[in-house]
Short mmCIF file of C-alpha atoms in Angstrom, two decimals:
data_model
loop_
_atom_site.label_atom_id
_atom_site.label_comp_id
_atom_site.label_asym_id
_atom_site.label_seq_id
_atom_site.Cartn_x
_atom_site.Cartn_y
_atom_site.Cartn_z
CA UNK A 1 -41.48 80.08 12.36
CA UNK A 2 -38.36 77.59 13.49
CA UNK A 3 -35.56 78.55 12.00
CA UNK A 4 -36.53 75.49 9.15
CA UNK A 5 -39.32 77.54 8.37
CA UNK A 6 -36.74 80.79 7.48
CA UNK A 7 -34.32 78.39 5.86
CA UNK A 8 -37.19 77.29 3.36
CA UNK A 9 -38.24 81.00 2.99
CA UNK A 10 -35.21 82.11 1.97
CA UNK A 11 -34.27 79.43 0.03
CA UNK A 12 -37.71 79.59 -2.37
CA UNK A 13 -37.06 83.72 -2.03
CA UNK A 14 -33.66 83.32 -3.41
CA UNK A 15 -34.96 80.86 -5.93
CA UNK A 16 -37.92 83.49 -6.85
CA UNK A 17 -34.80 86.35 -6.66
CA UNK A 18 -32.30 84.53 -8.84
CA UNK A 19 -35.61 84.12 -11.06
CA UNK A 20 -36.28 87.94 -11.17
CA UNK A 21 -32.24 88.89 -11.48
CA UNK A 22 -31.74 86.11 -14.68
CA UNK A 23 -34.97 88.24 -16.54
CA UNK A 24 -34.51 91.46 -15.32
CA UNK A 25 -30.59 90.89 -16.64
CA UNK A 26 -31.88 89.78 -20.02
CA UNK A 27 -30.09 86.12 -19.42
CA UNK A 28 -33.77 84.70 -19.73
CA UNK A 29 -35.65 86.85 -22.73
CA UNK A 30 -38.70 88.56 -22.25
CA UNK A 31 -40.31 86.35 -24.75
CA UNK A 32 -39.22 83.33 -22.62
CA UNK A 33 -40.37 84.96 -19.40
CA UNK A 34 -41.72 87.48 -17.51
CA UNK A 35 -39.87 88.38 -14.07
CA UNK A 36 -41.75 86.92 -11.70
CA UNK A 37 -42.73 90.98 -9.79
CA UNK A 38 -43.93 91.51 -13.18
CA UNK A 39 -46.02 88.23 -12.97
CA UNK A 40 -47.45 89.28 -9.89
CA UNK A 41 -48.39 92.82 -11.20
CA UNK A 42 -49.96 91.50 -13.95
CA UNK A 43 -51.98 89.18 -11.70
CA UNK A 44 -53.18 91.66 -9.71
CA UNK A 45 -54.86 92.97 -12.46
CA UNK A 46 -55.99 90.29 -14.21
CA UNK A 47 -58.24 89.53 -11.26
CA UNK A 48 -59.07 92.74 -10.41
CA UNK A 49 -60.53 93.72 -13.67
CA UNK A 50 -62.65 90.58 -13.66
CA UNK A 51 -62.11 89.07 -17.01
CA UNK A 52 -61.39 85.83 -15.52
CA UNK A 53 -64.13 85.62 -12.71
CA UNK A 54 -65.74 82.84 -15.11
CA UNK A 55 -63.23 80.36 -15.83
CA UNK A 56 -61.83 80.35 -12.37
CA UNK A 57 -65.78 79.51 -11.18
CA UNK A 58 -65.99 77.39 -13.71
CA UNK A 59 -63.31 75.43 -13.28
CA UNK A 60 -63.26 74.94 -9.42
CA UNK A 61 -67.18 74.01 -10.18
CA UNK A 62 -65.05 71.07 -12.22
CA UNK A 63 -62.55 70.14 -9.64
CA UNK A 64 -64.73 70.40 -6.92
CA UNK A 65 -67.55 68.04 -8.79
CA UNK A 66 -64.51 65.81 -9.92
CA UNK A 67 -63.44 65.36 -6.30
CA UNK A 68 -66.72 64.18 -4.69
CA UNK A 69 -67.23 61.37 -7.39
CA UNK A 70 -63.77 60.55 -7.03
CA UNK A 71 -63.57 60.12 -2.79
CA UNK A 72 -66.78 58.92 -3.08
CA UNK A 73 -66.45 56.45 -5.63
CA UNK A 74 -63.15 55.02 -4.85
CA UNK A 75 -64.23 54.78 -1.22
CA UNK A 76 -66.93 52.42 -2.55
CA UNK A 77 -64.99 50.59 -4.41
CA UNK A 78 -61.50 50.05 -1.81
CA UNK A 79 -64.60 48.80 0.82
CA UNK A 80 -65.49 46.34 -1.96
CA UNK A 81 -62.28 44.72 -3.41
CA UNK A 82 -61.19 44.99 0.29
CA UNK A 83 -63.94 42.05 0.43
CA UNK A 84 -63.04 40.63 -2.20
CA UNK A 85 -59.57 39.17 -1.88
CA UNK A 86 -59.87 37.81 -4.77
CA UNK A 87 -60.24 39.82 -7.10
CA UNK A 88 -58.63 42.51 -5.40
CA UNK A 89 -55.69 40.58 -6.04
CA UNK A 90 -56.77 40.45 -10.43
CA UNK A 91 -57.10 44.58 -10.39
CA UNK A 92 -53.58 45.26 -8.40
CA UNK A 93 -51.48 45.75 -11.32
CA UNK A 94 -54.52 48.01 -13.07
CA UNK A 95 -54.37 49.85 -9.72
CA UNK A 96 -51.22 50.47 -9.51
CA UNK A 97 -50.88 51.39 -13.27
CA UNK A 98 -53.82 53.94 -13.22
CA UNK A 99 -53.36 55.68 -9.92
CA UNK A 100 -53.08 59.15 -11.21
CA UNK A 101 -56.62 59.35 -11.64
CA UNK A 102 -58.29 60.51 -8.29
CA UNK A 103 -61.17 57.34 -8.00
CA UNK A 104 -58.22 55.50 -8.58
CA UNK A 105 -55.79 56.84 -5.46
CA UNK A 106 -59.12 56.81 -3.58
CA UNK A 107 -59.25 53.03 -3.49
CA UNK A 108 -55.61 52.87 -3.13
CA UNK A 109 -55.96 54.81 -0.16
CA UNK A 110 -59.07 53.02 1.35
CA UNK A 111 -57.40 50.00 1.51
CA UNK A 112 -54.38 51.03 2.51
CA UNK A 113 -56.50 51.98 5.73
CA UNK A 114 -58.79 49.01 5.73
CA UNK A 115 -55.66 46.72 5.96
CA UNK A 116 -54.04 48.61 8.27
CA UNK A 117 -56.83 48.12 11.23
CA UNK A 118 -56.01 46.36 13.90
CA UNK A 119 -57.02 43.02 14.37
CA UNK A 120 -57.89 43.85 18.18
CA UNK A 121 -60.53 45.67 16.73
CA UNK A 122 -62.51 43.00 15.78
CA UNK A 123 -62.45 41.22 19.17
CA UNK A 124 -63.47 44.65 21.06
CA UNK A 125 -66.16 44.98 18.51
CA UNK A 126 -67.37 41.15 18.95
CA UNK A 127 -66.89 41.53 23.29
CA UNK A 128 -68.96 44.46 23.06
CA UNK A 129 -71.31 42.82 21.20
CA UNK A 130 -71.31 45.64 18.88
CA UNK A 131 -73.49 45.45 15.14
CA UNK A 132 -71.81 45.77 12.13
CA UNK A 133 -73.03 48.95 10.98
CA UNK A 134 -72.24 50.37 14.23
CA UNK A 135 -68.62 48.36 14.06
CA UNK A 136 -68.17 50.36 11.10
CA UNK A 137 -68.53 53.44 11.53
CA UNK A 138 -67.55 53.86 15.44
CA UNK A 139 -64.24 51.62 15.29
CA UNK A 140 -63.57 51.30 11.60
CA UNK A 141 -63.57 54.15 9.91
CA UNK A 142 -61.82 55.88 12.40
CA UNK A 143 -59.07 53.90 12.65
CA UNK A 144 -58.90 53.16 9.10
CA UNK A 145 -59.13 57.79 9.01
CA UNK A 146 -55.73 59.12 8.63
CA UNK A 147 -55.62 56.63 5.23
CA UNK A 148 -58.16 57.87 3.99
CA UNK A 149 -57.29 61.33 4.79
CA UNK A 150 -53.82 61.09 2.49
CA UNK A 151 -55.94 59.59 0.05
CA UNK A 152 -58.69 62.34 0.11
CA UNK A 153 -55.96 65.20 -0.02
CA UNK A 154 -53.93 63.18 -3.36
CA UNK A 155 -57.68 62.99 -4.58
CA UNK A 156 -57.98 66.98 -4.50
CA UNK A 157 -54.60 67.51 -5.91
CA UNK A 158 -55.10 65.31 -8.70
CA UNK A 159 -58.54 66.74 -9.70
CA UNK A 160 -56.82 69.72 -9.99
CA UNK A 161 -54.38 68.23 -12.63
CA UNK A 162 -56.80 65.94 -13.93
CA UNK A 163 -59.50 69.31 -14.10
CA UNK A 164 -56.48 71.47 -16.00
CA UNK A 165 -55.01 69.07 -18.20
CA UNK A 166 -58.06 68.77 -19.69
CA UNK A 167 -58.89 72.48 -19.89
CA UNK A 168 -56.18 72.25 -21.79
CA UNK A 169 -57.42 69.94 -24.70
CA UNK A 170 -60.76 68.99 -24.69
CA UNK A 171 -62.68 72.67 -23.51
CA UNK A 172 -63.21 76.52 -24.15
CA UNK A 173 -63.44 77.64 -21.29
CA UNK A 174 -61.37 77.23 -17.46
CA UNK A 175 -57.98 78.46 -16.53
CA UNK A 176 -55.87 75.17 -18.22
CA UNK A 177 -58.12 76.85 -21.67
CA UNK A 178 -57.17 80.66 -20.87
CA UNK A 179 -53.00 79.61 -20.66
CA UNK A 180 -53.63 77.79 -23.36
CA UNK A 181 -55.60 80.87 -25.45
CA UNK A 182 -52.78 82.99 -23.82
CA UNK A 183 -50.10 80.92 -24.98
CA UNK A 184 -51.22 80.68 -28.61
CA UNK A 185 -51.55 84.45 -29.05
CA UNK A 186 -48.40 85.40 -27.59
CA UNK A 187 -49.90 87.76 -24.70
CA UNK A 188 -46.78 85.91 -22.33
CA UNK A 189 -48.14 87.87 -19.19
CA UNK A 190 -52.05 86.59 -18.73
CA UNK A 191 -50.34 83.37 -19.31
CA UNK A 192 -48.18 83.82 -16.20
CA UNK A 193 -50.44 85.44 -14.88
CA UNK A 194 -52.59 82.92 -14.48
CA UNK A 195 -49.56 80.46 -14.35
CA UNK A 196 -49.26 81.46 -10.73
CA UNK A 197 -52.40 82.13 -10.22
CA UNK A 198 -53.05 78.38 -10.59
CA UNK A 199 -49.63 77.58 -8.82
CA UNK A 200 -50.56 80.04 -5.78
CA UNK A 201 -53.95 78.39 -5.73
CA UNK A 202 -53.11 74.54 -5.71
CA UNK A 203 -50.04 75.21 -3.60
CA UNK A 204 -52.28 76.97 -0.82
CA UNK A 205 -55.08 74.56 -0.84
CA UNK A 206 -51.95 71.84 -0.19
CA UNK A 207 -50.11 72.40 2.03
CA UNK A 208 -52.88 73.68 4.46
CA UNK A 209 -53.78 69.84 4.42
CA UNK A 210 -50.04 69.00 4.33
CA UNK A 211 -50.04 70.50 7.61
CA UNK A 212 -53.61 69.68 9.23
CA UNK A 213 -52.24 66.05 8.62
CA UNK A 214 -49.21 66.73 10.35
CA UNK A 215 -50.92 67.87 12.87
CA UNK A 216 -53.44 65.26 12.78
CA UNK A 217 -50.01 62.50 13.11
CA UNK A 218 -48.94 64.58 15.84
CA UNK A 219 -52.09 63.95 17.63
CA UNK A 220 -52.79 60.20 17.17
CA UNK A 221 -48.46 59.45 18.50
CA UNK A 222 -49.22 61.70 21.45
CA UNK A 223 -46.58 63.48 20.89
CA UNK B 1 -51.81 25.91 -8.89
CA UNK B 2 -52.47 29.67 -7.49
CA UNK B 3 -50.57 30.98 -10.03
CA UNK B 4 -52.44 29.34 -12.28
CA UNK B 5 -56.13 31.00 -10.28
CA UNK B 6 -54.75 33.97 -9.98
CA UNK B 7 -53.86 33.80 -13.73
CA UNK B 8 -57.16 32.63 -14.22
CA UNK B 9 -58.83 35.53 -12.12
CA UNK B 10 -56.64 37.96 -14.35
CA UNK B 11 -58.41 36.77 -17.42
CA UNK B 12 -62.27 36.31 -15.97
CA UNK B 13 -61.21 40.72 -14.90
CA UNK B 14 -60.33 40.91 -18.07
CA UNK B 15 -63.19 40.15 -19.61
CA UNK B 16 -65.82 41.45 -17.45
CA UNK B 17 -64.31 45.16 -18.63
CA UNK B 18 -64.11 43.45 -22.13
CA UNK B 19 -68.10 42.73 -21.67
CA UNK B 20 -67.95 46.16 -19.54
CA UNK B 21 -66.83 48.07 -23.04
CA UNK B 22 -69.09 46.08 -24.93
CA UNK B 23 -71.81 47.36 -23.41
CA UNK B 24 -70.64 50.54 -23.22
CA UNK B 25 -69.99 50.25 -27.37
CA UNK B 26 -73.97 49.16 -27.81
CA UNK B 27 -75.28 51.70 -25.45
CA UNK B 28 -73.21 54.81 -26.94
CA UNK B 29 -72.68 53.67 -30.72
CA UNK B 30 -69.48 54.09 -33.45
CA UNK B 31 -69.91 58.04 -33.20
CA UNK B 32 -68.29 57.76 -29.47
CA UNK B 33 -66.19 54.49 -28.61
CA UNK B 34 -65.57 51.62 -31.51
CA UNK B 35 -66.32 48.30 -30.07
CA UNK B 36 -63.46 46.24 -28.60
CA UNK B 37 -63.12 43.41 -31.20
CA UNK B 38 -63.06 46.62 -33.90
CA UNK B 39 -59.66 48.00 -31.49
CA UNK B 40 -58.06 44.92 -31.77
CA UNK B 41 -58.44 44.84 -35.22
CA UNK B 42 -57.46 48.01 -36.23
CA UNK B 43 -54.56 47.71 -33.09
CA UNK B 44 -53.23 45.18 -36.62
CA UNK B 45 -53.66 47.09 -38.83
CA UNK B 46 -51.73 50.03 -37.09
CA UNK B 47 -48.72 47.54 -36.11
CA UNK B 48 -48.63 46.93 -40.01
CA UNK B 49 -47.90 50.56 -41.23
CA UNK B 50 -44.79 51.29 -40.96
CA UNK B 51 -45.25 54.92 -40.10
CA UNK B 52 -47.01 53.89 -36.50
CA UNK B 53 -43.47 52.41 -35.84
CA UNK B 54 -42.00 55.71 -36.52
CA UNK B 55 -44.39 56.64 -33.98
CA UNK B 56 -44.10 54.43 -31.16
CA UNK B 57 -39.73 54.44 -31.87
CA UNK B 58 -40.13 58.40 -31.08
CA UNK B 59 -42.37 57.91 -28.08
CA UNK B 60 -39.98 54.64 -26.80
CA UNK B 61 -37.09 56.95 -27.40
CA UNK B 62 -38.02 60.34 -25.37
CA UNK B 63 -39.73 57.85 -22.61
CA UNK B 64 -36.37 56.11 -22.57
CA UNK B 65 -34.39 59.58 -21.98
CA UNK B 66 -36.96 61.20 -19.54
CA UNK B 67 -36.98 57.78 -17.74
CA UNK B 68 -33.00 57.95 -17.48
CA UNK B 69 -33.07 61.55 -15.89
CA UNK B 70 -36.22 61.41 -13.29
CA UNK B 71 -34.56 57.30 -12.37
CA UNK B 72 -30.46 58.56 -11.84
CA UNK B 73 -31.72 62.81 -11.02
CA UNK B 74 -34.59 60.94 -7.95
CA UNK B 75 -31.69 58.65 -7.10
CA UNK B 76 -29.76 60.94 -6.89
CA UNK B 77 -31.08 63.83 -5.03
CA UNK B 78 -32.93 61.83 -2.68
CA UNK B 79 -29.64 60.11 -1.30
CA UNK B 80 -28.18 63.17 -0.99
CA UNK B 81 -31.76 64.30 0.79
CA UNK B 82 -32.10 62.03 2.55
CA UNK B 83 -27.88 61.49 3.90
CA UNK B 84 -27.88 65.37 4.57
CA UNK B 85 -30.33 66.14 7.57
CA UNK B 86 -30.88 69.19 7.29
CA UNK B 87 -31.58 69.61 3.11
CA UNK B 88 -33.79 67.18 4.22
CA UNK B 89 -36.04 68.73 6.06
CA UNK B 90 -35.92 71.90 4.48
CA UNK B 91 -36.75 70.35 1.35
CA UNK B 92 -39.19 67.99 1.83
CA UNK B 93 -42.42 70.43 2.15
CA UNK B 94 -41.19 72.01 -1.05
CA UNK B 95 -41.12 68.86 -2.40
CA UNK B 96 -44.49 67.79 -1.55
CA UNK B 97 -45.38 70.79 -2.88
CA UNK B 98 -44.50 70.57 -5.99
CA UNK B 99 -45.74 66.73 -6.36
CA UNK B 100 -48.26 67.97 -6.93
CA UNK B 101 -48.52 71.05 -8.54
CA UNK B 102 -50.86 70.41 -11.41
CA UNK B 103 -47.32 70.33 -14.16
CA UNK B 104 -49.63 70.57 -17.31
CA UNK B 105 -49.55 74.22 -16.01
CA UNK B 106 -46.30 74.74 -16.95
CA UNK B 107 -46.31 73.35 -20.17
CA UNK B 108 -46.14 77.35 -21.94
CA UNK B 109 -43.25 77.41 -20.12
CA UNK B 110 -41.31 74.06 -21.51
CA UNK B 111 -41.93 75.06 -24.60
CA UNK B 112 -40.71 78.17 -24.10
CA UNK B 113 -36.79 77.30 -23.21
CA UNK B 114 -36.79 74.57 -25.12
CA UNK B 115 -38.20 74.16 -28.34
CA UNK B 116 -40.84 72.08 -29.45
CA UNK B 117 -40.50 68.50 -30.10
CA UNK B 118 -37.89 66.04 -28.90
CA UNK B 119 -36.34 67.88 -25.60
CA UNK B 120 -39.63 69.04 -24.62
CA UNK B 121 -41.35 65.53 -24.35
CA UNK B 122 -38.09 64.10 -22.69
CA UNK B 123 -38.79 67.23 -20.38
CA UNK B 124 -42.06 67.54 -19.44
CA UNK B 125 -41.53 63.31 -18.45
CA UNK B 126 -38.76 64.19 -16.32
CA UNK B 127 -40.30 67.06 -14.31
CA UNK B 128 -43.03 64.75 -13.83
CA UNK B 129 -41.34 61.83 -12.78
CA UNK B 130 -37.91 63.19 -11.22
CA UNK B 131 -40.34 64.79 -7.68
CA UNK B 132 -41.84 60.42 -6.32
CA UNK B 133 -38.66 58.76 -7.21
CA UNK B 134 -36.67 61.82 -5.07
CA UNK B 135 -39.32 61.43 -1.88
CA UNK B 136 -39.27 57.76 -1.68
CA UNK B 137 -35.20 57.68 -1.77
CA UNK B 138 -35.43 60.62 0.34
CA UNK B 139 -37.33 58.90 2.83
CA UNK B 140 -36.22 55.58 3.22
CA UNK B 141 -32.68 56.56 2.86
CA UNK B 142 -33.86 58.69 6.14
CA UNK B 143 -35.43 55.51 7.90
CA UNK B 144 -32.30 53.03 7.08
CA UNK B 145 -31.19 51.48 10.14
CA UNK B 146 -28.68 54.17 12.02
CA UNK B 147 -26.57 50.57 12.54
CA UNK B 148 -25.67 50.78 9.24
CA UNK B 149 -23.86 54.18 8.91
CA UNK B 150 -22.10 53.66 12.36
CA UNK B 151 -21.42 50.45 10.96
CA UNK B 152 -20.05 52.58 7.24
CA UNK B 153 -17.96 55.30 9.46
CA UNK B 154 -16.20 52.64 11.31
CA UNK B 155 -14.85 50.75 8.46
CA UNK B 156 -14.08 54.29 6.85
CA UNK B 157 -16.07 54.12 3.82
CA UNK B 158 -15.72 56.91 1.82
CA UNK B 159 -19.10 58.68 1.28
CA UNK B 160 -19.18 57.10 -3.21
CA UNK B 161 -18.43 53.07 -1.49
CA UNK B 162 -20.87 54.40 1.32
CA UNK B 163 -23.43 54.45 -1.21
CA UNK B 164 -22.42 51.99 -3.39
CA UNK B 165 -22.13 49.30 -0.95
CA UNK B 166 -24.55 50.28 2.40
CA UNK B 167 -26.99 52.80 1.64
CA UNK B 168 -28.65 51.89 -1.62
CA UNK B 169 -28.36 48.12 -1.04
CA UNK B 170 -30.63 48.57 2.31
CA UNK B 171 -32.74 50.94 0.94
CA UNK B 172 -33.30 48.64 -2.16
CA UNK B 173 -36.79 47.79 -1.78
CA UNK B 174 -38.29 50.79 -1.15
CA UNK B 175 -36.48 52.32 -4.02
CA UNK B 176 -37.49 50.19 -6.37
CA UNK B 177 -41.13 51.03 -4.82
CA UNK B 178 -39.96 54.86 -5.87
CA UNK B 179 -38.70 54.15 -9.11
CA UNK B 180 -41.88 52.12 -10.38
CA UNK B 181 -44.44 55.30 -9.11
CA UNK B 182 -41.47 57.69 -10.82
CA UNK B 183 -42.32 55.18 -14.14
CA UNK B 184 -45.75 55.53 -14.54
CA UNK B 185 -46.19 59.29 -13.92
CA UNK B 186 -43.05 60.08 -16.59
CA UNK B 187 -45.46 57.70 -19.30
CA UNK B 188 -48.29 60.64 -18.35
CA UNK B 189 -45.25 63.26 -18.99
CA UNK B 190 -44.00 62.10 -22.19
CA UNK B 191 -47.47 61.25 -23.63
CA UNK B 192 -49.24 64.14 -21.75
CA UNK B 193 -46.21 66.55 -23.86
CA UNK B 194 -46.51 64.82 -27.22
CA UNK B 195 -50.26 65.47 -27.45
CA UNK B 196 -49.02 69.73 -26.55
CA UNK B 197 -45.39 69.77 -28.60
CA UNK B 198 -44.94 67.35 -30.97
CA UNK B 199 -46.48 66.21 -34.72
CA UNK B 200 -44.97 62.62 -33.74
CA UNK B 201 -45.14 60.26 -30.87
CA UNK B 202 -48.32 58.25 -30.36
CA UNK B 203 -49.44 60.89 -27.37
CA UNK B 204 -50.06 63.15 -30.85
CA UNK B 205 -51.41 60.26 -32.86
CA UNK B 206 -54.07 59.84 -30.39
CA UNK B 207 -54.92 63.80 -29.88
CA UNK B 208 -54.79 63.83 -33.83
CA UNK B 209 -57.54 61.39 -34.38
CA UNK B 210 -59.72 62.75 -31.07
CA UNK B 211 -58.85 65.83 -33.75
CA UNK B 212 -60.39 64.09 -36.16
CA UNK B 213 -62.57 62.14 -35.01
CA UNK B 214 -61.17 58.82 -35.76
CA UNK B 215 -62.58 57.04 -32.68
CA UNK B 216 -61.09 53.19 -33.96
CA UNK B 217 -57.45 54.40 -33.90
CA UNK B 218 -57.91 56.70 -30.91
CA UNK B 219 -58.94 53.91 -29.23
CA UNK B 220 -56.00 51.41 -30.76
CA UNK B 221 -53.18 53.83 -29.55
CA UNK B 222 -54.79 53.88 -26.33
CA UNK B 223 -55.72 50.20 -25.75
CA UNK B 224 -51.96 49.47 -26.89
CA UNK B 225 -50.30 51.77 -24.57
CA UNK B 226 -52.88 50.22 -22.32
CA UNK B 227 -50.88 46.35 -22.36
CA UNK B 228 -47.35 48.29 -22.71
CA UNK B 229 -48.20 50.33 -19.18
CA UNK B 230 -50.21 47.24 -16.95
CA UNK B 231 -47.06 45.22 -18.74
CA UNK B 232 -44.47 46.84 -17.04
CA UNK B 233 -46.32 47.36 -13.79
CA UNK B 234 -46.82 44.25 -13.09
CA UNK B 235 -43.26 43.62 -13.77
CA UNK B 236 -41.88 45.64 -11.78
CA UNK B 237 -44.53 45.42 -8.81
CA UNK B 238 -43.68 41.98 -8.24
CA UNK B 239 -40.34 42.91 -8.67
CA UNK B 240 -41.13 45.46 -6.09
CA UNK B 241 -42.92 42.78 -3.93
CA UNK B 242 -39.98 40.21 -4.26
CA UNK B 243 -37.72 42.63 -2.93
CA UNK B 244 -40.12 43.80 0.46
CA UNK B 245 -40.43 39.89 0.72
CA UNK B 246 -36.20 39.09 1.22
CA UNK B 247 -35.88 42.06 3.64
#
């Protein structure tokens, strides 16, 4: 690990440590927040008891479904809008308004990617007399891939946000529902354990994708 | 000519969307959604009620506070992180991680800290909006042409003068892009906050209407919010484009 990573770790550890001290010292009341160490202990108990297995499964299932639909339809929609510039100009403000929705995120990423395909690739395709399908698969898709990857990454994040938000309001199972339920019952231990679980899970997934993306970019730039 | 044509295209798109909406209405019926005509009629019915204006005012003032916090805070922190290389590099992955967290998860915490009502809504809006503004500003300041910074040093500008006289003008287009993103997300945050943590405001009206299965009110408020968000976004997008073109 480099120096930067150590400083980063120090900042995060310091923040958690501060929270722990504030909670233990009584500056933050127990009704507001339990110490981070207790959250972790409560989470381990909760997972070991298996009480939330169904909810975890349900939430992950919904996220996977939402993500797949968003990526597939977003990609198709992006390609269609790219092909019809007039429609695209008219739809622009609409896209900008709704981009916290995974489907729109993917449309925007697709448009971005297609916009940035170098012109020269068209000429390459023509000189090699490639068929349209072949051009799309072997030239355009790889050229647009980094932007599509960004879209996929954001679509995962927004799928989680959307699914958990709607579980808060409109569901009778799932992690969001369980957090809201624990909150309504003043069950702070379960609530903070589940919050910790969601935050850790999402952060791990996002960080893995972030690191992977950086590695891809570095390779593209030939560094 | 092109302006007229674009306006025509937008109108055409809206007409198509309204037609799809009407189609959905015919397919799903009164229980699930209201027809476009009914919804528009109901918007005017709501607008005549004095109490409805109270809800609008509540939402707008919460939104205004949250927006000020996320814009000012985001630009401030962004400039600092962009100008100070080490802080920026340490903070970037942390910011990216925070940006993609499902912040709804934190809503019980916000409620426990701020209690029900205005401060919780404002806080909820601000945590949604501040991070994208910070990220955009940070990247803009970081990618500024080094010669500008050198010029500021040669002229012996104070740090404050450097920020207001050099850094912000040079990064204006990117910063405005960030403000635009922050605008949408802050609005989203405030509305979500109202859905959970309030007995007033448009978010509350929607969730209350869902509870009562009052489809007309639900759709009318949603339409109103959509028009507001789309209009504000179109304006910011135009500003954004103009600034990007100028440079």
